[in-house]
mmCIF file of C-alpha atoms in Angstrom:
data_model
loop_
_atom_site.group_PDB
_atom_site.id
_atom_site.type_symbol
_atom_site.label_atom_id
_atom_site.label_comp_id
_atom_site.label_asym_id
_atom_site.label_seq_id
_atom_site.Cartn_x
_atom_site.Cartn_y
_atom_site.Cartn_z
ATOM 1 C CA UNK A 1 24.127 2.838 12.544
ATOM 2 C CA UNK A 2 21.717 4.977 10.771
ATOM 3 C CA UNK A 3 21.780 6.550 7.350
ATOM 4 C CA UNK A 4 22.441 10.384 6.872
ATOM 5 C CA UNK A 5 18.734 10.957 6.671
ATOM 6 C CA UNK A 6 17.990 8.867 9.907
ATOM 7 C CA UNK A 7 16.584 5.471 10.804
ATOM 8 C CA UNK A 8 13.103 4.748 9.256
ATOM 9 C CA UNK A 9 10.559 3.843 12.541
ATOM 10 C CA UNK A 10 7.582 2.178 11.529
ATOM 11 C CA UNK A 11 4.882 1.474 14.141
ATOM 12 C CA UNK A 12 2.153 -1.258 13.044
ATOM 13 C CA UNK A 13 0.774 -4.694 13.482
ATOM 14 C CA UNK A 14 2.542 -7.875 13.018
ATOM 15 C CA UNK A 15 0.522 -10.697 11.616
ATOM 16 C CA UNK A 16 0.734 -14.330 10.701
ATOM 17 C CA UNK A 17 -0.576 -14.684 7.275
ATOM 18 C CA UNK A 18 -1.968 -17.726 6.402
ATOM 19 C CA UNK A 19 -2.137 -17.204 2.216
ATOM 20 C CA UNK A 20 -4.872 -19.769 0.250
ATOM 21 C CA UNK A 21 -3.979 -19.602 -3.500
ATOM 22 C CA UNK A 22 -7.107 -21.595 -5.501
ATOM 23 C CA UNK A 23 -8.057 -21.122 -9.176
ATOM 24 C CA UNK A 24 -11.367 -20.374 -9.866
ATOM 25 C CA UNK A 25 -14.313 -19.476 -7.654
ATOM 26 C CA UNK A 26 -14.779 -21.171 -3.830
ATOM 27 C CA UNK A 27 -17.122 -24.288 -3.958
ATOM 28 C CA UNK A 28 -19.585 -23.236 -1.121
ATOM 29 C CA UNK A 29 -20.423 -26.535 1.152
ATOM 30 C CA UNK A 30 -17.614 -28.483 -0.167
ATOM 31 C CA UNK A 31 -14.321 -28.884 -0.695
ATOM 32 C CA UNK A 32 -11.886 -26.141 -3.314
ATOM 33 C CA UNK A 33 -8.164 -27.161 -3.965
ATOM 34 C CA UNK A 34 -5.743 -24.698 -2.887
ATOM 35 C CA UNK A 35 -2.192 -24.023 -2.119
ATOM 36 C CA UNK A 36 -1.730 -23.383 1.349
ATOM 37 C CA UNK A 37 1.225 -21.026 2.943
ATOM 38 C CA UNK A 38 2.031 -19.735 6.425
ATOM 39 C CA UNK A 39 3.878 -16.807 6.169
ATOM 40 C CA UNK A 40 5.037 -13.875 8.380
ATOM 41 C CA UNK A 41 2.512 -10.416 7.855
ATOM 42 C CA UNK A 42 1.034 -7.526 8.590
ATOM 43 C CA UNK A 43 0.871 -4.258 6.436
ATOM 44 C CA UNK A 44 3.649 -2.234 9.148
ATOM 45 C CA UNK A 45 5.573 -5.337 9.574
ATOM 46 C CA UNK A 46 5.542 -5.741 5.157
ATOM 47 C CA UNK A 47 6.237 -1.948 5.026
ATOM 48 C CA UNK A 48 9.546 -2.370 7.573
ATOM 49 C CA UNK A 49 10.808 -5.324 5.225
ATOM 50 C CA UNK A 50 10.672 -3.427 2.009
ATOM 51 C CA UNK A 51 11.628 -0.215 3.041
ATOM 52 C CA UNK A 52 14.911 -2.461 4.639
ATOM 53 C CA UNK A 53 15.418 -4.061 1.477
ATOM 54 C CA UNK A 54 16.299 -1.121 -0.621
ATOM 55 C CA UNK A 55 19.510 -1.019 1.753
ATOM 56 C CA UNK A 56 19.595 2.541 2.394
ATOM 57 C CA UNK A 57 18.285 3.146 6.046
ATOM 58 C CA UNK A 58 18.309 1.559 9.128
ATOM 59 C CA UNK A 59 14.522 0.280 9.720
ATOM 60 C CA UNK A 60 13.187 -0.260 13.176
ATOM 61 C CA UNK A 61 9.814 -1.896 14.021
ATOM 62 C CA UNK A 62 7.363 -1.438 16.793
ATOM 63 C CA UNK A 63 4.745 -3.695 16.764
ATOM 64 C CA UNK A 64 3.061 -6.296 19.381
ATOM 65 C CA UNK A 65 2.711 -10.185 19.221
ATOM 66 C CA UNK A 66 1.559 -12.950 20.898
ATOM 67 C CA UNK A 67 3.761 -15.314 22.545
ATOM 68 C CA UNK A 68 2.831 -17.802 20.636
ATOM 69 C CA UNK A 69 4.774 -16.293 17.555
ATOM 70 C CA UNK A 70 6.984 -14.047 18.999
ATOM 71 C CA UNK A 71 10.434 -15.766 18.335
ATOM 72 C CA UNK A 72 8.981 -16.811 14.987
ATOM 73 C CA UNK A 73 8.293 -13.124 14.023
ATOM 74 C CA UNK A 74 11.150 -11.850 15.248
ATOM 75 C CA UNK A 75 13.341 -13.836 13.485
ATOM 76 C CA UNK A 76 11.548 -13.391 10.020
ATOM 77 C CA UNK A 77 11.805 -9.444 10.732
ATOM 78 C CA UNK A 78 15.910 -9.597 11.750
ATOM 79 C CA UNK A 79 16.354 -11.767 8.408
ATOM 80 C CA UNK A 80 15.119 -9.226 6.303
ATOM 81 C CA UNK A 81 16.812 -6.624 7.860
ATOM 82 C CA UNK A 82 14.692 -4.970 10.018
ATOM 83 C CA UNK A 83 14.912 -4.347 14.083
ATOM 84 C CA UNK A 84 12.373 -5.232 15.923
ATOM 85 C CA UNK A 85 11.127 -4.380 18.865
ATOM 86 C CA UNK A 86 8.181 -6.661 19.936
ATOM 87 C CA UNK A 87 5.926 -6.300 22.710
ATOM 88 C CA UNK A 88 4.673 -9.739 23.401
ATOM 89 C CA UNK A 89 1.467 -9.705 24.780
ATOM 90 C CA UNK A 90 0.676 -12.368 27.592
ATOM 91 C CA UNK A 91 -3.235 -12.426 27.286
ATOM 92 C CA UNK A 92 -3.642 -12.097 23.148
ATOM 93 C CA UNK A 93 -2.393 -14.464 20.374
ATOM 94 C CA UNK A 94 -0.491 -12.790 17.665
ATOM 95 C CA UNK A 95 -2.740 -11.499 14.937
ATOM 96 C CA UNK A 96 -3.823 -13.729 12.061
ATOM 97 C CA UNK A 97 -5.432 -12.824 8.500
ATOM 98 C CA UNK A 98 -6.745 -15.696 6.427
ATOM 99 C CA UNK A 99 -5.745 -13.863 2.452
ATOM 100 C CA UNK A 100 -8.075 -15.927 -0.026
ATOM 101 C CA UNK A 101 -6.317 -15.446 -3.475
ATOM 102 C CA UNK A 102 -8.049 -16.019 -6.382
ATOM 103 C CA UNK A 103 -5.476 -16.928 -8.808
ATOM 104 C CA UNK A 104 -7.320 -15.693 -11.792
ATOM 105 C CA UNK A 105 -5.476 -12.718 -14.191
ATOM 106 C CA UNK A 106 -5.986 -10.216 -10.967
ATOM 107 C CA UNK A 107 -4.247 -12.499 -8.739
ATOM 108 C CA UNK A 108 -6.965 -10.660 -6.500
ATOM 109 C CA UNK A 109 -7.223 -10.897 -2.552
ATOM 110 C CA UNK A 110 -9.620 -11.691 -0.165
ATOM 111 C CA UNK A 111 -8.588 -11.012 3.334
ATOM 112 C CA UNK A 112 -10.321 -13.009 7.303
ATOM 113 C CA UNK A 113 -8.762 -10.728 9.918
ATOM 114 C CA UNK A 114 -8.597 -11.653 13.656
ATOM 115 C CA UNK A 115 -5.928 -8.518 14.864
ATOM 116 C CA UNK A 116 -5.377 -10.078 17.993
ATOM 117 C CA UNK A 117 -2.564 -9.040 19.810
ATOM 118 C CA UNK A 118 -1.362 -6.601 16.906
ATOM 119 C CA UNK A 119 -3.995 -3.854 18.104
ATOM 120 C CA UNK A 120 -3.626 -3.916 21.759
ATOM 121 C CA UNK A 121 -0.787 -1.358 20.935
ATOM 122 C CA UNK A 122 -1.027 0.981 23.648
ATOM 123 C CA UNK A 123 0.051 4.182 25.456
ATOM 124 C CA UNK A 124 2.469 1.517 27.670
ATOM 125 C CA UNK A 125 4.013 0.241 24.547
ATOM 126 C CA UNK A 126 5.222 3.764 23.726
ATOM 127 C CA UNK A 127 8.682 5.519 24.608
ATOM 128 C CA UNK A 128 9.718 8.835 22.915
ATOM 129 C CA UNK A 129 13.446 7.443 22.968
ATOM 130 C CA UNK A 130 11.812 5.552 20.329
ATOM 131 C CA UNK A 131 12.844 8.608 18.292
ATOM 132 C CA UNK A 132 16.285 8.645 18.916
ATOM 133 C CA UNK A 133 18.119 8.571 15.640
ATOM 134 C CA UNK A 134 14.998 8.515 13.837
ATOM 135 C CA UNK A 135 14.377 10.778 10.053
ATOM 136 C CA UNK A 136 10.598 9.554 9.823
ATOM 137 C CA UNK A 137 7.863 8.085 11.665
ATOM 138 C CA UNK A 138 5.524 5.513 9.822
ATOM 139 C CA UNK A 139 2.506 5.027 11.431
ATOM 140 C CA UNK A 140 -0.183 1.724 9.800
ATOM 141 C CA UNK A 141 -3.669 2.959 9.536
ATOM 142 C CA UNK A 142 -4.594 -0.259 11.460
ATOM 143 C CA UNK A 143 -3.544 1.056 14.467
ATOM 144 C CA UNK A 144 -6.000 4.141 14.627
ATOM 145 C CA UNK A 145 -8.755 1.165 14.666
ATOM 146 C CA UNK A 146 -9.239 0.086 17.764
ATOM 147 C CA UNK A 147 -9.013 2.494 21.100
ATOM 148 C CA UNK A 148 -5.638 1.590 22.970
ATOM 149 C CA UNK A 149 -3.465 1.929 19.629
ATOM 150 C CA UNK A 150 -5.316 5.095 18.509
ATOM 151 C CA UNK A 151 -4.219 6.511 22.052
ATOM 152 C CA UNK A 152 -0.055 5.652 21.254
ATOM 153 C CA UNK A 153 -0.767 7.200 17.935
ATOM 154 C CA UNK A 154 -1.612 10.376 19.460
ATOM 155 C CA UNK A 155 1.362 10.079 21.534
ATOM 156 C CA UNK A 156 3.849 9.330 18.487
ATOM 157 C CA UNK A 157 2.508 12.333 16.771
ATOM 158 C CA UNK A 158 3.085 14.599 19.386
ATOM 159 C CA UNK A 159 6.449 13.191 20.340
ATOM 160 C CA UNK A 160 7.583 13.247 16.451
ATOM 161 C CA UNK A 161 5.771 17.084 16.210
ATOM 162 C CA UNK A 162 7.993 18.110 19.612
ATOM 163 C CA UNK A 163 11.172 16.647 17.524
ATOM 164 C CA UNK A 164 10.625 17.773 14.215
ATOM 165 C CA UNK A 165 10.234 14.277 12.813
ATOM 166 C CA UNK A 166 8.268 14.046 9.715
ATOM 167 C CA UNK A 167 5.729 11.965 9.940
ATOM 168 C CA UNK A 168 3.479 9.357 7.087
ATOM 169 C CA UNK A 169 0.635 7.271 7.770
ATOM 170 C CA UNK A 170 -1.030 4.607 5.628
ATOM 171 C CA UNK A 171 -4.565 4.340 5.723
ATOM 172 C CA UNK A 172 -4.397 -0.217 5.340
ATOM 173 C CA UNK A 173 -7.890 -0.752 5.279
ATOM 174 C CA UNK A 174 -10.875 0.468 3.189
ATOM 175 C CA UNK A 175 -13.249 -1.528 4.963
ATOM 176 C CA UNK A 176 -12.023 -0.410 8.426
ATOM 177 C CA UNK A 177 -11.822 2.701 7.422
ATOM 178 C CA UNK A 178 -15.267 3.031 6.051
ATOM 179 C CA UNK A 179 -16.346 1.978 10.245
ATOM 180 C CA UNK A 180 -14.120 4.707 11.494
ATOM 181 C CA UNK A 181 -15.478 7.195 9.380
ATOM 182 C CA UNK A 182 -12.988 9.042 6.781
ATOM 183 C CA UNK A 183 -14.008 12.713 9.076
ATOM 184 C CA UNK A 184 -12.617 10.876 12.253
ATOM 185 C CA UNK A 185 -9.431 8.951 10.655
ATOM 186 C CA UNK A 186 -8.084 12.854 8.948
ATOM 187 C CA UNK A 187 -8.514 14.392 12.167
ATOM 188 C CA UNK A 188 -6.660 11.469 13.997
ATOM 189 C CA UNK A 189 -3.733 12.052 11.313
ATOM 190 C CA UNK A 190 -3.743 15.854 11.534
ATOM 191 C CA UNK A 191 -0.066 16.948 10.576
ATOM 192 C CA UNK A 192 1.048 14.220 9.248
ATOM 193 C CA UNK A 193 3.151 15.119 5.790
ATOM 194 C CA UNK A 194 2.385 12.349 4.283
ATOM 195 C CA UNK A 195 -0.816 9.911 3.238
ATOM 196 C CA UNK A 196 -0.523 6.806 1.030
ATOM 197 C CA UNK A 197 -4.130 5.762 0.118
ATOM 198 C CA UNK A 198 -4.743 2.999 -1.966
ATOM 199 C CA UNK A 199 -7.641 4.000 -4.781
ATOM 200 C CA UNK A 200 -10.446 2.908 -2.665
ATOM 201 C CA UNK A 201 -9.535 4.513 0.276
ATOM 202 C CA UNK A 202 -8.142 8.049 -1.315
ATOM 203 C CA UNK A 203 -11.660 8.107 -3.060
ATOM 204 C CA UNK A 204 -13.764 7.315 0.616
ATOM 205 C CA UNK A 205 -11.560 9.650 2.522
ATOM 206 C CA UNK A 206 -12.469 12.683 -0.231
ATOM 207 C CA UNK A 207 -15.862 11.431 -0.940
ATOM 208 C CA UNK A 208 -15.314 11.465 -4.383
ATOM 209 C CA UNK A 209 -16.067 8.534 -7.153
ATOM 210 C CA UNK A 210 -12.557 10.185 -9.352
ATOM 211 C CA UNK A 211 -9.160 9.181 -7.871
ATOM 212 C CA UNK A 212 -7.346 12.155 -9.127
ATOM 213 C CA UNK A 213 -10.011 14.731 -7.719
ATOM 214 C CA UNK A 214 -9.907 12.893 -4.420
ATOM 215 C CA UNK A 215 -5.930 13.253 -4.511
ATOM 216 C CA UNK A 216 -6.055 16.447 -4.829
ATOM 217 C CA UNK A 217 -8.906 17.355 -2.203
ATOM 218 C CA UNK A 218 -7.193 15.341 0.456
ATOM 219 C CA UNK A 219 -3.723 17.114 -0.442
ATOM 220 C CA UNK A 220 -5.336 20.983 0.723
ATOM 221 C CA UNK A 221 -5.143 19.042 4.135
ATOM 222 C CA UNK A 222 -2.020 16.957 3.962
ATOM 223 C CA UNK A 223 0.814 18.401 2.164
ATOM 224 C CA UNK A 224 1.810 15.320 0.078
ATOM 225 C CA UNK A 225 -0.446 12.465 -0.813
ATOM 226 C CA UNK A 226 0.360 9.724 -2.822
ATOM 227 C CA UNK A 227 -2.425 7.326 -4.299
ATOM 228 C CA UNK A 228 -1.778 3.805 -5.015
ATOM 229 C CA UNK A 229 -3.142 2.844 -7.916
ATOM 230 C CA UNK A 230 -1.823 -1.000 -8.500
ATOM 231 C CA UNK A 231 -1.263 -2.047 -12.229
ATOM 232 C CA UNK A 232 -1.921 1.293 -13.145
ATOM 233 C CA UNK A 233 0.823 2.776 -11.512
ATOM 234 C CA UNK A 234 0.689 5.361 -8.610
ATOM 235 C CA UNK A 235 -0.017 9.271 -8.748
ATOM 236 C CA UNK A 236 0.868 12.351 -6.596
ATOM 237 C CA UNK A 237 -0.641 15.419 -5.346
ATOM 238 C CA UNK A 238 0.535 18.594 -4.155
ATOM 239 C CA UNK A 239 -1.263 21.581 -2.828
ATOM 240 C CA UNK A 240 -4.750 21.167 -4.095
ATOM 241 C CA UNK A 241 -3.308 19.545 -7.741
ATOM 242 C CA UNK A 242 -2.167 16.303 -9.177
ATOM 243 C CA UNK A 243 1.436 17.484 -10.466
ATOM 244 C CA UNK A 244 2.709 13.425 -11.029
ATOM 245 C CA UNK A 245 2.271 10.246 -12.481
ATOM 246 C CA UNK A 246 4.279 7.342 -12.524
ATOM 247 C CA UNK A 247 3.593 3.783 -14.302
ATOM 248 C CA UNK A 248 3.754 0.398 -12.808
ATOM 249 C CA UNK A 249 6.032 -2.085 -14.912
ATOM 250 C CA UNK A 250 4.513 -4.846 -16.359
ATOM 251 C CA UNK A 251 4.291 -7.855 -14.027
ATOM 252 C CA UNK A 252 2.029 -11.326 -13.975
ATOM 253 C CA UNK A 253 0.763 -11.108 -11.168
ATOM 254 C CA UNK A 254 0.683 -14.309 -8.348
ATOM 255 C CA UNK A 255 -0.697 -12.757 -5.357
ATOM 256 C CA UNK A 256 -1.322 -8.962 -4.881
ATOM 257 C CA UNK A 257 -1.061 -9.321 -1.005
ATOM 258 C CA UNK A 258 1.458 -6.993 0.062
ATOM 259 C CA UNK A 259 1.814 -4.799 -3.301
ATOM 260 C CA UNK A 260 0.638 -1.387 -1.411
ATOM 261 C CA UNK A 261 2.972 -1.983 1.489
ATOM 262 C CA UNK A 262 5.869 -3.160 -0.944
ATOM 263 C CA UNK A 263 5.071 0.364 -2.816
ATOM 264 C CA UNK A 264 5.165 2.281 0.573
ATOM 265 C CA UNK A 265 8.246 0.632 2.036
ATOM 266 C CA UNK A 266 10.114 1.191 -0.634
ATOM 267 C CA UNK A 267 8.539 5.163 -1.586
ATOM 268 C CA UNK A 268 9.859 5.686 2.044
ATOM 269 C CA UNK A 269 12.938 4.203 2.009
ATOM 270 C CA UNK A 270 14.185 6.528 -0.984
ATOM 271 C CA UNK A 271 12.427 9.800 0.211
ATOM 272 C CA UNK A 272 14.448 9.741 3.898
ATOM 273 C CA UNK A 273 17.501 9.436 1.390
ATOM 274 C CA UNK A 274 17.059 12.212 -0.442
ATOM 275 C CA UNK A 275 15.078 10.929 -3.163
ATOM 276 C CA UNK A 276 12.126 13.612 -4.447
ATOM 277 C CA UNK A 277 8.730 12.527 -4.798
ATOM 278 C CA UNK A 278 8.787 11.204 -8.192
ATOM 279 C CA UNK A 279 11.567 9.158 -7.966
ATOM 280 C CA UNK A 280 10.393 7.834 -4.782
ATOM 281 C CA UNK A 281 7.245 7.279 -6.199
ATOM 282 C CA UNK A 282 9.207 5.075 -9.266
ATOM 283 C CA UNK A 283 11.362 2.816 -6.158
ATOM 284 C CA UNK A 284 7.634 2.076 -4.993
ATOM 285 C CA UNK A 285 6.409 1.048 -7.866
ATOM 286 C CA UNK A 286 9.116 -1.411 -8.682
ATOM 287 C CA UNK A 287 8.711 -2.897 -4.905
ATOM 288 C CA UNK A 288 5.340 -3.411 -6.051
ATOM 289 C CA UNK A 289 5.631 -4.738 -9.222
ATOM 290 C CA UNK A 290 8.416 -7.402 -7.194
ATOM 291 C CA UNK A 291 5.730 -8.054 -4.330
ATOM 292 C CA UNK A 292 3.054 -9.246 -6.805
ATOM 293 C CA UNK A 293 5.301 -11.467 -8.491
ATOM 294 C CA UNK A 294 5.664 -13.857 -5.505
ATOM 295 C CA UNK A 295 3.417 -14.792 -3.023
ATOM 296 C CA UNK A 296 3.239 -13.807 0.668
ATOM 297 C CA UNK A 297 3.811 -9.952 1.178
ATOM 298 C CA UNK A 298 7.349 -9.277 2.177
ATOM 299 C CA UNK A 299 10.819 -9.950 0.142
ATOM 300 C CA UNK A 300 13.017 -12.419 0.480
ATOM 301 C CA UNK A 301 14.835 -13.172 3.145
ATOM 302 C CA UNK A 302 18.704 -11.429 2.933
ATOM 303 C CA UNK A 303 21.505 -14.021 2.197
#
């Protein structure tokens, strides 16, 4: 049953993550210890299981696998709450990202990316009963990368536009993003309400070198943008101006895979409850600060 703001759809790839935790720097043409984890990905499927975990929505999933993971994925998505709806894909493999994490103060990240089946996402994949019941649409930025999932975004957005559903989009990938072009990915997302940018890709979108300027560029086109800003917290922008701030708690971090989806989830999650944008902005930070204290990018699994 859904909430009484609706059911949360997110629509975004589903990855197998295979997470390499060394210490110090790689040991080109030989050999550098590491810890070595499988673990179930992908920046919608991460977003689905935190905005689940805060246990206020119902939180539905479209994404597409490969048979060769598809019960696995699934499964992991159901135990943290979420409903899935897969499309497995007969000719792909699921998508895989390699995450490299140097386990140094920054606990920073490193990601190998082979999207396989995750972006093959297309027009045939999409229903607007998908909608039924639903208070937002979540769209990953991954899927306006490649040309069959950029074609069921423009199909989302003008079902969720025809329905009145609000609708938020994540940009995932500053390096992507920088081969799409920031001109092409803002008219893709034309009326969406609202954009969650990390720094780097808040500042490439505005073309400009200052986070809070770019903020509050990109907000004259989108009415609410919200920068992640990791450690430092996360900021928000209104109408051509930067009216909040909010801090990250203080966290050692193990691996910072997942931390900007844990942050969205969970911003989302609260705001289709009622939550305003500040206090939504605190629940993401605190998913955040929890996702970079463990490693792989999604909570627990539910008892």
């Amino acid at each position: 049953m859904t909430g009484p703001g609706g059911a949360l759809l997110v629509v975004g790839d589903v990855i197998t993550d295979v997470v390499a935790c060394h210490a110090g720097p790689l040991a080109p043409g030989t050999d550098t210890a590491a810890v070595i984890r499988t673990v179930p990905g992908g920046a919608g499927a991460n977003v689905a299981c935190w905005a689940a975990r805060q246990g206020r929505c119902e939180v539905r999933l479209l994404g597409r696998v490969g048979a060769d993971a598809a019960v696995w994925h699934e499964r992991e998505l159901a135990a943290r709450g979420v409903r899935p709806r897969l499309v497995v894909d007969a000719d792909a493999p699921t998508g895989t990202v390699v995450c490299l994490v140097d386990e140094g103060a920054a606990a920073e990240r490193t990601f190998l990316t082979d999207s396989g089946a995750s972006l093959r996402l297309g027009p045939e994949d999409w229903s607007d009963a998908l909608l039924d019941g639903v208070g937002r649409l979540h769209l990953s930025g991954y899927l306006l990368f490649s040309g069959s999932s950029r074609a069921l975004v423009a199909m989302a957005l003008k079902a969720a536009g025809a329905r009145g559903v609000p609708v938020s989009v994540d940009p995932a990938s500053a390096g992507f993003l920088a081969e799409l072009g920031p001109d092409r990915f803002l008219s893709l997302v034309e009326g969406v309400d609202v954009l969650l940018p990390s720094r780097d890709e808040a500042c490439l979108l505005a073309g400009c070198p200052d986070v809070a300027e770019a903020a509050a560029s990109l907000s004259r086109s989108v009415p609410l943008v919200v920068v992640k800003l990791g450690a430092e917290g996360a900021l928000l922008a209104r109408s051509g101006e930067v009216c909040a701030r909010v801090p990250a708690p203080p966290v050692t971090p193990r691996d910072t895979t997942g931390a900007g989806d844990a942050f969205t989830g969970a911003f989302l999650a609260a705001l289709l409850t009622g939550a305003d944008a500040g206090r939504a902005m605190e629940e993401g930070c605190r998913a955040g600060a929890a996702a970079v204290g463990r490693v792989g990018a999604r909570p627990p699994a539910r008892d």
